[in-house]
mmCIF file of C-alpha atoms and ligand atoms in Angstrom:
data_model
loop_
_atom_site.group_PDB
_atom_site.id
_atom_site.type_symbol
_atom_site.label_atom_id
_atom_site.label_comp_id
_atom_site.label_asym_id
_atom_site.label_seq_id
_atom_site.Cartn_x
_atom_site.Cartn_y
_atom_site.Cartn_z
ATOM 1 C CA UNK M 1 0.031 0.017 0.039
ATOM 2 C CA UNK M 2 1.317 3.379 -0.998
ATOM 3 C CA UNK M 3 0.454 6.357 1.265
ATOM 4 C CA UNK M 4 -0.182 9.586 -0.737
ATOM 5 C CA UNK M 5 -0.177 12.726 1.315
ATOM 6 C CA UNK M 6 -2.010 15.553 -0.508
ATOM 7 C CA UNK M 7 -3.704 12.989 -2.814
ATOM 8 C CA UNK M 8 -6.850 15.120 -2.880
ATOM 9 C CA UNK M 9 -4.889 17.945 -4.453
ATOM 10 C CA UNK M 10 -3.886 18.633 -8.075
ATOM 11 C CA UNK M 11 -0.810 16.571 -8.808
ATOM 12 C CA UNK M 12 -1.555 14.041 -6.016
ATOM 13 C CA UNK M 13 -4.932 13.143 -7.480
ATOM 14 C CA UNK M 14 -3.570 12.597 -10.894
ATOM 15 C CA UNK M 15 -0.793 10.449 -9.541
ATOM 16 C CA UNK M 16 -3.329 8.453 -7.432
ATOM 17 C CA UNK M 17 -5.245 7.692 -10.649
ATOM 18 C CA UNK M 18 -2.065 6.621 -12.485
ATOM 19 C CA UNK M 19 -1.015 4.367 -9.571
ATOM 20 C CA UNK M 20 -4.436 2.766 -9.531
ATOM 21 C CA UNK M 21 -4.276 2.197 -13.264
ATOM 22 C CA UNK M 22 -0.857 0.632 -12.764
ATOM 23 C CA UNK M 23 -2.326 -1.785 -10.177
ATOM 24 C CA UNK M 24 -1.135 -0.198 -6.900
ATOM 25 C CA UNK M 25 -3.168 0.065 -3.749
ATOM 26 C CA UNK M 26 -3.185 3.539 -2.223
ATOM 27 C CA UNK M 27 -4.332 5.464 0.804
ATOM 28 C CA UNK M 28 -4.743 9.154 0.404
ATOM 29 C CA UNK M 29 -3.969 11.332 3.522
ATOM 30 C CA UNK M 30 -5.299 14.869 3.104
ATOM 31 C CA UNK M 31 -6.721 17.390 5.576
ATOM 32 C CA UNK M 32 -8.663 18.960 2.682
ATOM 33 C CA UNK M 33 -7.300 22.479 3.484
ATOM 34 C CA UNK M 34 -6.528 22.768 -0.260
ATOM 35 C CA UNK M 35 -7.613 19.387 -1.672
ATOM 36 C CA UNK M 36 -11.126 18.140 -2.517
ATOM 37 C CA UNK M 37 -12.554 14.874 -1.293
ATOM 38 C CA UNK M 38 -14.253 14.271 -4.642
ATOM 39 C CA UNK M 39 -10.770 14.173 -6.243
ATOM 40 C CA UNK M 40 -10.104 11.004 -4.233
ATOM 41 C CA UNK M 41 -11.790 8.608 -6.661
ATOM 42 C CA UNK M 42 -9.368 5.714 -6.311
ATOM 43 C CA UNK M 43 -8.152 3.819 -3.238
ATOM 44 C CA UNK M 44 -8.731 4.740 0.359
ATOM 45 C CA UNK M 45 -9.125 8.118 1.940
ATOM 46 C CA UNK M 46 -8.130 9.355 5.428
ATOM 47 C CA UNK M 47 -8.699 12.859 6.610
ATOM 48 C CA UNK M 48 -5.538 13.673 8.578
ATOM 49 C CA UNK M 49 -2.975 16.436 8.766
ATOM 50 C CA UNK M 50 0.439 14.990 7.868
ATOM 51 C CA UNK M 51 1.954 17.234 10.567
ATOM 52 C CA UNK M 52 -0.199 15.645 13.290
ATOM 53 C CA UNK M 53 0.887 13.015 15.784
ATOM 54 C CA UNK M 54 -2.400 11.204 15.155
ATOM 55 C CA UNK M 55 -1.089 10.319 11.699
ATOM 56 C CA UNK M 56 0.219 7.247 13.403
ATOM 57 C CA UNK M 57 -3.276 5.821 13.271
ATOM 58 C CA UNK M 58 -3.082 5.596 9.514
ATOM 59 C CA UNK M 59 0.199 3.681 9.731
ATOM 60 C CA UNK M 60 -1.468 1.297 12.223
ATOM 61 C CA UNK M 61 -4.475 0.736 10.063
ATOM 62 C CA UNK M 62 -2.774 0.139 6.662
ATOM 63 C CA UNK M 63 0.288 -1.901 5.754
ATOM 64 C CA UNK M 64 2.276 1.046 4.255
ATOM 65 C CA UNK M 65 5.274 0.193 2.000
ATOM 66 C CA UNK M 66 6.135 3.702 0.860
ATOM 67 C CA UNK M 67 5.066 7.319 0.996
ATOM 68 C CA UNK M 68 4.609 9.826 -1.790
ATOM 69 C CA UNK M 69 4.488 13.211 -0.235
ATOM 70 C CA UNK M 70 2.578 15.934 -2.181
ATOM 71 C CA UNK M 71 1.005 17.750 0.731
ATOM 72 C CA UNK M 72 2.501 21.270 0.913
ATOM 73 C CA UNK M 73 1.800 24.903 0.304
ATOM 74 C CA UNK M 74 3.052 25.887 -3.073
ATOM 75 C CA UNK M 75 2.316 29.579 -3.860
ATOM 76 C CA UNK M 76 5.538 31.577 -4.325
ATOM 77 C CA UNK M 77 3.678 34.810 -3.832
ATOM 78 C CA UNK M 78 2.049 33.627 -0.563
ATOM 79 C CA UNK M 79 5.384 32.327 0.658
ATOM 80 C CA UNK M 80 6.931 35.743 0.319
ATOM 81 C CA UNK M 81 4.101 37.199 2.457
ATOM 82 C CA UNK M 82 3.923 34.367 5.001
ATOM 83 C CA UNK M 83 7.351 32.620 5.140
ATOM 84 C CA UNK M 84 6.774 30.875 8.452
ATOM 85 C CA UNK M 85 3.630 29.147 7.241
ATOM 86 C CA UNK M 86 5.729 27.647 4.489
ATOM 87 C CA UNK M 87 8.657 26.510 6.694
ATOM 88 C CA UNK M 88 6.222 24.976 9.212
ATOM 89 C CA UNK M 89 4.108 22.989 6.863
ATOM 90 C CA UNK M 90 6.499 22.160 4.110
ATOM 91 C CA UNK M 91 9.593 21.514 6.300
ATOM 92 C CA UNK M 92 8.732 20.942 9.960
ATOM 93 C CA UNK M 93 5.606 18.897 9.280
ATOM 94 C CA UNK M 94 7.604 16.696 6.871
ATOM 95 C CA UNK M 95 9.895 15.936 9.836
ATOM 96 C CA UNK M 96 6.873 14.609 11.702
ATOM 97 C CA UNK M 97 5.972 12.389 8.810
ATOM 98 C CA UNK M 98 9.581 11.114 8.567
ATOM 99 C CA UNK M 99 9.603 10.359 12.340
ATOM 100 C CA UNK M 100 6.414 8.284 12.008
ATOM 101 C CA UNK M 101 7.801 6.509 8.977
ATOM 102 C CA UNK M 102 10.924 5.630 10.945
ATOM 103 C CA UNK M 103 8.818 4.214 13.853
ATOM 104 C CA UNK M 104 6.899 1.995 11.427
ATOM 105 C CA UNK M 105 9.876 0.875 9.423
ATOM 106 C CA UNK M 106 8.639 2.552 6.163
ATOM 107 C CA UNK M 107 11.723 3.475 4.219
ATOM 108 C CA UNK M 108 10.684 4.541 0.782
ATOM 109 C CA UNK M 109 9.838 8.213 0.193
ATOM 110 C CA UNK M 110 9.149 10.449 -2.759
ATOM 111 C CA UNK M 111 9.143 14.203 -2.288
ATOM 112 C CA UNK M 112 7.384 16.786 -4.449
ATOM 113 C CA UNK M 113 10.169 19.294 -4.841
ATOM 114 C CA UNK M 114 10.425 22.204 -7.162
ATOM 115 C CA UNK M 115 12.527 24.147 -9.615
ATOM 116 C CA UNK M 116 12.281 27.034 -7.080
ATOM 117 C CA UNK M 117 15.195 25.454 -5.191
ATOM 118 C CA UNK M 118 17.566 26.810 -7.945
ATOM 119 C CA UNK M 119 16.610 30.438 -7.578
ATOM 120 C CA UNK M 120 18.040 32.309 -10.535
ATOM 121 C CA UNK M 121 20.091 29.524 -12.165
ATOM 122 C CA UNK M 122 23.693 29.986 -13.174
ATOM 123 C CA UNK M 123 22.828 28.443 -16.637
ATOM 124 C CA UNK M 124 19.841 27.018 -18.416
ATOM 125 C CA UNK M 125 18.741 24.318 -19.066
ATOM 126 C CA UNK M 126 19.223 23.506 -15.356
ATOM 127 C CA UNK M 127 20.940 20.311 -14.305
ATOM 128 C CA UNK M 128 20.446 18.860 -10.861
ATOM 129 C CA UNK M 129 24.058 19.513 -9.784
ATOM 130 C CA UNK M 130 23.737 23.288 -10.028
ATOM 131 C CA UNK M 131 24.013 25.383 -6.891
ATOM 132 C CA UNK M 132 20.761 25.719 -4.981
ATOM 133 C CA UNK M 133 20.132 29.306 -4.121
ATOM 134 C CA UNK M 134 16.313 29.718 -3.604
ATOM 135 C CA UNK M 135 15.103 33.309 -3.825
ATOM 136 C CA UNK M 136 11.692 32.769 -2.216
ATOM 137 C CA UNK M 137 10.560 30.966 0.985
ATOM 138 C CA UNK M 138 8.681 28.297 -0.951
ATOM 139 C CA UNK M 139 11.839 27.200 -2.711
ATOM 140 C CA UNK M 140 13.800 27.512 0.546
ATOM 141 C CA UNK M 141 11.303 25.271 2.457
ATOM 142 C CA UNK M 142 11.748 22.542 -0.213
ATOM 143 C CA UNK M 143 15.541 23.011 -0.245
ATOM 144 C CA UNK M 144 15.870 22.325 3.518
ATOM 145 C CA UNK M 145 13.458 19.391 3.211
ATOM 146 C CA UNK M 146 15.744 17.821 0.677
ATOM 147 C CA UNK M 147 18.698 18.355 2.988
ATOM 148 C CA UNK M 148 16.737 16.632 5.861
ATOM 149 C CA UNK M 149 16.037 13.684 3.507
ATOM 150 C CA UNK M 150 19.707 13.391 2.550
ATOM 151 C CA UNK M 151 20.682 13.264 6.215
ATOM 152 C CA UNK M 152 17.934 10.673 6.898
ATOM 153 C CA UNK M 153 19.247 8.477 4.031
ATOM 154 C CA UNK M 154 22.878 8.802 5.381
ATOM 155 C CA UNK M 155 21.886 7.830 8.869
ATOM 156 C CA UNK M 156 19.109 5.282 8.477
ATOM 157 C CA UNK M 157 17.742 2.439 6.348
ATOM 158 C CA UNK M 158 15.891 4.929 4.220
ATOM 159 C CA UNK M 159 15.848 6.017 0.556
ATOM 160 C CA UNK M 160 14.160 8.810 -1.157
ATOM 161 C CA UNK M 161 13.629 10.331 -4.570
ATOM 162 C CA UNK M 162 13.122 14.066 -4.796
ATOM 163 C CA UNK M 163 11.361 15.192 -7.928
ATOM 164 C CA UNK M 164 11.986 18.849 -8.800
ATOM 165 C CA UNK M 165 8.898 19.853 -10.766
ATOM 166 C CA UNK M 166 9.054 22.656 -13.193
ATOM 167 C CA UNK M 167 5.652 24.178 -14.011
ATOM 168 C CA UNK M 168 2.952 21.529 -13.571
ATOM 169 C CA UNK M 169 0.072 22.205 -15.813
ATOM 170 C CA UNK M 170 -2.797 20.514 -17.781
ATOM 171 C CA UNK M 171 -5.371 18.001 -16.681
ATOM 172 C CA UNK M 172 -6.542 14.468 -16.858
ATOM 173 C CA UNK M 173 -7.804 13.894 -20.389
ATOM 174 C CA UNK M 174 -10.952 12.166 -19.061
ATOM 175 C CA UNK M 175 -11.532 15.198 -16.811
ATOM 176 C CA UNK M 176 -12.068 12.960 -13.736
ATOM 177 C CA UNK M 177 -9.700 15.258 -11.895
ATOM 178 C CA UNK M 178 -8.018 18.545 -12.814
ATOM 179 C CA UNK M 179 -6.517 21.731 -11.528
ATOM 180 C CA UNK M 180 -8.558 23.795 -9.072
ATOM 181 C CA UNK M 181 -6.924 26.126 -6.622
ATOM 182 C CA UNK M 182 -8.712 28.616 -4.463
ATOM 183 C CA UNK M 183 -7.493 31.287 -4.866
ATOM 184 C CA UNK M 184 -6.026 30.481 -8.223
ATOM 185 C CA UNK M 185 -2.625 32.016 -8.850
ATOM 186 C CA UNK M 186 -1.209 29.928 -11.695
ATOM 187 C CA UNK M 187 -0.799 31.340 -15.147
ATOM 188 C CA UNK M 188 -2.648 28.825 -17.317
ATOM 189 C CA UNK M 189 -5.850 28.558 -15.358
ATOM 190 C CA UNK M 190 -5.945 32.338 -14.937
ATOM 191 C CA UNK M 191 -5.554 32.838 -18.693
ATOM 192 C CA UNK M 192 -8.315 30.306 -19.283
ATOM 193 C CA UNK M 193 -10.490 32.242 -16.833
ATOM 194 C CA UNK M 194 -10.052 35.199 -19.109
ATOM 195 C CA UNK M 195 -10.788 33.054 -22.156
ATOM 196 C CA UNK M 196 -14.020 31.765 -20.607
ATOM 197 C CA UNK M 197 -15.079 35.261 -19.529
ATOM 198 C CA UNK M 198 -14.631 34.735 -15.746
ATOM 199 C CA UNK M 199 -12.245 37.625 -15.713
ATOM 200 C CA UNK M 200 -11.980 40.629 -17.955
ATOM 201 C CA UNK M 201 -8.227 40.428 -18.637
ATOM 202 C CA UNK M 202 -5.008 38.716 -17.770
ATOM 203 C CA UNK M 203 -2.036 40.548 -16.221
ATOM 204 C CA UNK M 204 1.546 39.840 -17.148
ATOM 205 C CA UNK M 205 3.650 40.270 -14.027
ATOM 206 C CA UNK M 206 6.538 42.198 -15.444
ATOM 207 C CA UNK M 207 7.836 42.575 -19.054
ATOM 208 C CA UNK M 208 11.369 43.761 -18.173
ATOM 209 C CA UNK M 209 12.921 40.450 -17.345
ATOM 210 C CA UNK M 210 16.127 39.382 -19.005
ATOM 211 C CA UNK M 211 14.376 37.251 -21.645
ATOM 212 C CA UNK M 212 13.669 37.637 -25.384
ATOM 213 C CA UNK M 213 10.271 39.276 -24.959
ATOM 214 C CA UNK M 214 10.890 40.540 -21.431
ATOM 215 C CA UNK M 215 8.372 38.185 -19.742
ATOM 216 C CA UNK M 216 9.377 35.276 -17.552
ATOM 217 C CA UNK M 217 10.202 31.989 -19.182
ATOM 218 C CA UNK M 218 9.085 28.721 -17.685
ATOM 219 C CA UNK M 219 9.031 25.002 -18.557
ATOM 220 C CA UNK M 220 5.513 23.700 -18.489
ATOM 221 C CA UNK M 221 5.045 19.934 -17.867
ATOM 222 C CA UNK M 222 1.849 17.979 -18.122
ATOM 223 C CA UNK M 223 0.542 16.660 -14.807
ATOM 224 C CA UNK M 224 0.198 13.130 -16.312
ATOM 225 C CA UNK M 225 3.915 13.174 -17.270
ATOM 226 C CA UNK M 226 4.632 14.008 -13.602
ATOM 227 C CA UNK M 227 2.306 11.243 -12.412
ATOM 228 C CA UNK M 228 4.174 8.741 -14.674
ATOM 229 C CA UNK M 229 7.493 9.937 -13.156
ATOM 230 C CA UNK M 230 6.218 9.150 -9.674
ATOM 231 C CA UNK M 231 5.419 5.559 -10.547
ATOM 232 C CA UNK M 232 8.886 5.158 -12.076
ATOM 233 C CA UNK M 233 10.519 6.726 -9.046
ATOM 234 C CA UNK M 234 8.556 4.306 -6.734
ATOM 235 C CA UNK M 235 9.657 1.356 -8.825
ATOM 236 C CA UNK M 236 13.270 2.655 -8.665
ATOM 237 C CA UNK M 237 13.067 2.793 -4.866
ATOM 238 C CA UNK M 238 11.698 -0.812 -4.800
ATOM 239 C CA UNK M 239 14.446 -2.082 -7.126
ATOM 240 C CA UNK M 240 17.552 -0.131 -6.017
ATOM 241 C CA UNK M 241 18.873 0.622 -2.608
ATOM 242 C CA UNK M 242 19.687 4.204 -3.318
ATOM 243 C CA UNK M 243 18.329 7.748 -3.228
ATOM 244 C CA UNK M 244 18.257 10.278 -6.008
ATOM 245 C CA UNK M 245 17.142 13.717 -7.158
ATOM 246 C CA UNK M 246 15.637 14.454 -10.525
ATOM 247 C CA UNK M 247 14.369 17.430 -12.548
ATOM 248 C CA UNK M 248 11.030 17.050 -14.201
ATOM 249 C CA UNK M 249 10.392 19.304 -17.145
ATOM 250 C CA UNK M 250 9.948 19.342 -20.917
ATOM 251 C CA UNK M 251 13.258 21.037 -21.530
ATOM 252 C CA UNK M 252 11.492 23.743 -23.471
ATOM 253 C CA UNK M 253 10.876 27.284 -22.222
ATOM 254 C CA UNK M 254 7.875 29.446 -22.994
ATOM 255 C CA UNK M 255 7.481 33.020 -21.998
ATOM 256 C CA UNK M 256 4.322 34.313 -20.318
ATOM 257 C CA UNK M 257 3.355 35.957 -23.621
ATOM 258 C CA UNK M 258 3.847 32.722 -25.533
ATOM 259 C CA UNK M 259 1.644 30.844 -23.094
ATOM 260 C CA UNK M 260 -1.065 33.494 -23.412
ATOM 261 C CA UNK M 261 -0.829 33.257 -27.230
ATOM 262 C CA UNK M 262 -1.109 29.449 -27.026
ATOM 263 C CA UNK M 263 -4.196 29.745 -24.863
ATOM 264 C CA UNK M 264 -5.740 32.154 -27.412
ATOM 265 C CA UNK M 265 -4.993 29.720 -30.173
ATOM 266 C CA UNK M 266 -6.328 26.625 -28.370
ATOM 267 C CA UNK M 267 -9.569 28.347 -27.112
ATOM 268 C CA UNK M 268 -10.092 30.443 -30.186
ATOM 269 C CA UNK M 269 -10.990 33.336 -27.852
ATOM 270 C CA UNK M 270 -9.519 36.787 -27.488
ATOM 271 C CA UNK M 271 -9.225 38.876 -24.349
ATOM 272 C CA UNK M 272 -7.302 41.826 -22.933
ATOM 273 C CA UNK M 273 -3.685 41.400 -21.849
ATOM 274 C CA UNK M 274 -2.257 43.972 -19.377
ATOM 275 C CA UNK M 275 1.262 44.612 -18.164
ATOM 276 C CA UNK M 276 1.450 44.709 -14.440
ATOM 277 C CA UNK M 277 4.203 45.049 -11.763
ATOM 278 C CA UNK M 278 6.655 42.262 -11.305
ATOM 279 C CA UNK M 279 5.654 39.545 -8.760
ATOM 280 C CA UNK M 280 8.225 39.295 -5.963
ATOM 281 C CA UNK M 281 10.266 36.114 -6.018
ATOM 282 C CA UNK M 282 10.028 35.265 -9.749
ATOM 283 C CA UNK M 283 13.258 34.232 -11.419
ATOM 284 C CA UNK M 284 13.773 35.236 -15.131
ATOM 285 C CA UNK M 285 14.097 31.781 -16.684
ATOM 286 C CA UNK M 286 13.568 28.205 -15.450
ATOM 287 C CA UNK M 287 14.117 25.402 -17.937
ATOM 288 C CA UNK M 288 14.785 21.821 -16.978
ATOM 289 C CA UNK M 289 17.540 19.576 -18.220
ATOM 290 C CA UNK M 290 15.692 16.237 -17.585
ATOM 291 C CA UNK M 291 18.463 14.030 -19.102
ATOM 292 C CA UNK M 292 19.175 12.355 -15.682
ATOM 293 C CA UNK M 293 15.624 11.038 -15.153
ATOM 294 C CA UNK M 294 15.432 9.999 -18.785
ATOM 295 C CA UNK M 295 18.593 8.004 -18.445
ATOM 296 C CA UNK M 296 17.983 6.542 -14.963
ATOM 297 C CA UNK M 297 14.224 5.922 -15.021
ATOM 298 C CA UNK M 298 13.466 5.814 -18.808
ATOM 299 C CA UNK M 299 11.048 8.694 -18.285
ATOM 300 C CA UNK M 300 10.136 10.818 -21.297
ATOM 301 C CA UNK M 301 7.484 13.579 -21.326
ATOM 302 C CA UNK M 302 4.695 12.837 -23.695
ATOM 303 C CA UNK M 303 2.864 16.186 -23.912
ATOM 304 C CA UNK M 304 3.842 19.489 -25.346
ATOM 305 C CA UNK M 305 2.509 22.948 -24.464
ATOM 306 C CA UNK M 306 -0.362 22.767 -26.947
ATOM 307 C CA UNK M 307 -1.569 19.405 -25.528
ATOM 308 C CA UNK M 308 -1.135 20.784 -21.958
ATOM 309 C CA UNK M 309 -3.408 23.780 -22.804
ATOM 310 C CA UNK M 310 -5.928 21.616 -24.688
ATOM 311 C CA UNK M 311 -6.315 19.314 -21.660
ATOM 312 C CA UNK M 312 -6.502 22.278 -19.273
ATOM 313 C CA UNK M 313 -9.147 23.921 -21.457
ATOM 314 C CA UNK M 314 -11.245 20.759 -21.591
ATOM 315 C CA UNK M 315 -11.226 20.616 -17.835
ATOM 316 C CA UNK M 316 -11.861 24.358 -17.490
ATOM 317 C CA UNK M 317 -14.990 24.079 -19.641
ATOM 318 C CA UNK M 318 -16.187 21.228 -17.595
ATOM 319 C CA UNK M 319 -15.911 22.915 -14.236
ATOM 320 C CA UNK M 320 -17.186 26.218 -15.490
ATOM 321 C CA UNK M 321 -20.093 24.753 -17.551
ATOM 322 C CA UNK M 322 -20.493 27.053 -20.506
HETATM 323 N N1 UDP E 401 2.151 35.054 -14.136
HETATM 324 C C1 UDP E 401 1.628 36.164 -14.684
HETATM 325 N N2 UDP E 401 0.357 36.535 -14.542
HETATM 326 C C2 UDP E 401 -0.431 35.760 -13.732
HETATM 327 C C3 UDP E 401 0.092 34.563 -13.127
HETATM 328 C C4 UDP E 401 1.333 34.315 -13.354
HETATM 329 O O1 UDP E 401 2.359 36.904 -15.444
HETATM 330 O O2 UDP E 401 -1.654 36.170 -13.578
HETATM 331 C C5 UDP E 401 3.567 34.677 -14.399
HETATM 332 C C6 UDP E 401 4.376 34.524 -13.134
HETATM 333 O O3 UDP E 401 4.926 35.778 -12.769
HETATM 334 C C7 UDP E 401 5.491 33.500 -13.623
HETATM 335 C C8 UDP E 401 4.713 32.661 -14.592
HETATM 336 O O4 UDP E 401 3.527 33.373 -15.006
HETATM 337 O O5 UDP E 401 6.484 34.216 -14.314
HETATM 338 C C9 UDP E 401 4.280 31.310 -14.061
HETATM 339 O O6 UDP E 401 3.667 31.595 -12.827
HETATM 340 P P1 UDP E 401 2.866 30.456 -12.024
HETATM 341 O O7 UDP E 401 2.273 31.147 -10.767
HETATM 342 O O8 UDP E 401 1.897 29.763 -12.944
HETATM 343 O O9 UDP E 401 3.890 29.406 -11.602
HETATM 344 P P2 UDP E 401 5.307 29.536 -10.814
HETATM 345 O O10 UDP E 401 6.384 29.729 -11.831
HETATM 346 O O11 UDP E 401 5.213 30.612 -9.849
HETATM 347 O O12 UDP E 401 5.471 28.213 -10.171
#
């Protein structure tokens, strides 16, 4: 049985579905502070906070073989406003989870990490061995969590895989689950809100970055490609007695303007685009070099930006019923 923290959230619910389709039993642990119970359509569900001592009850009830840890706060902007909230939940509460895993002899762990650990990278595409210099508390909270995992693996019978996601986007093609944040802060769903008429315009946060068109460049990766990587990472932990850290991205960068243009193309709708102030904590360019996970785990992303936006648009239309 695989325990999935945050399995009622965006990436966790897609991974839960993929694990189920691959024949794994799962138990989702989620306190529903961000997730949705109706996103837990596969396996078992337990409403617990992963930072709580009572989480032990879940380890007593189920025969847990490994943990995939999605539960975390993930808004860069919010982390700048409320850094301690991020350090407490993303770092300190993960130590609680590790402590309980240790007590129950559970030694396989997969962390949802982030490209935000790199800060403004020295060079792009970014390889895993680059210096880690996070420029926002979200990235910092994941950076120190990775360090705690490295120490745990040195000291104990414990292995982990840390997956550094670039920009997760898109939705399940069957629309059984999808992206739904409240409040929404991510670019693609906000642009689709403009396309669907839920908002009048989309704001670009800064057009004076050091990039070709002045807007930030990101590497967008389909959530199902991320889900597939988690299954491969779990199989790796089962087969090999070692820990590892992998980037997960398409290896292709798109500027905010290019993403907006793609959304206009896919939806066939036009809307106003405004230039706004920079958002604090945003690096200019983040593009993954994912050669390591391709080589080690045989993972290759299947979906490009157009397919990502198409799947997101299908889901967006479903939840907004037009
Ligand atoms: N962004 C933007 N307008 C928005 C939301 C996001 O210009 O309304 C930009 C943001 O500044 C960043 C990029 O889009 O450069 C991706 O932001 P998102 O919040 O989707 O992901 P992040 O890179 O923060 O994980």
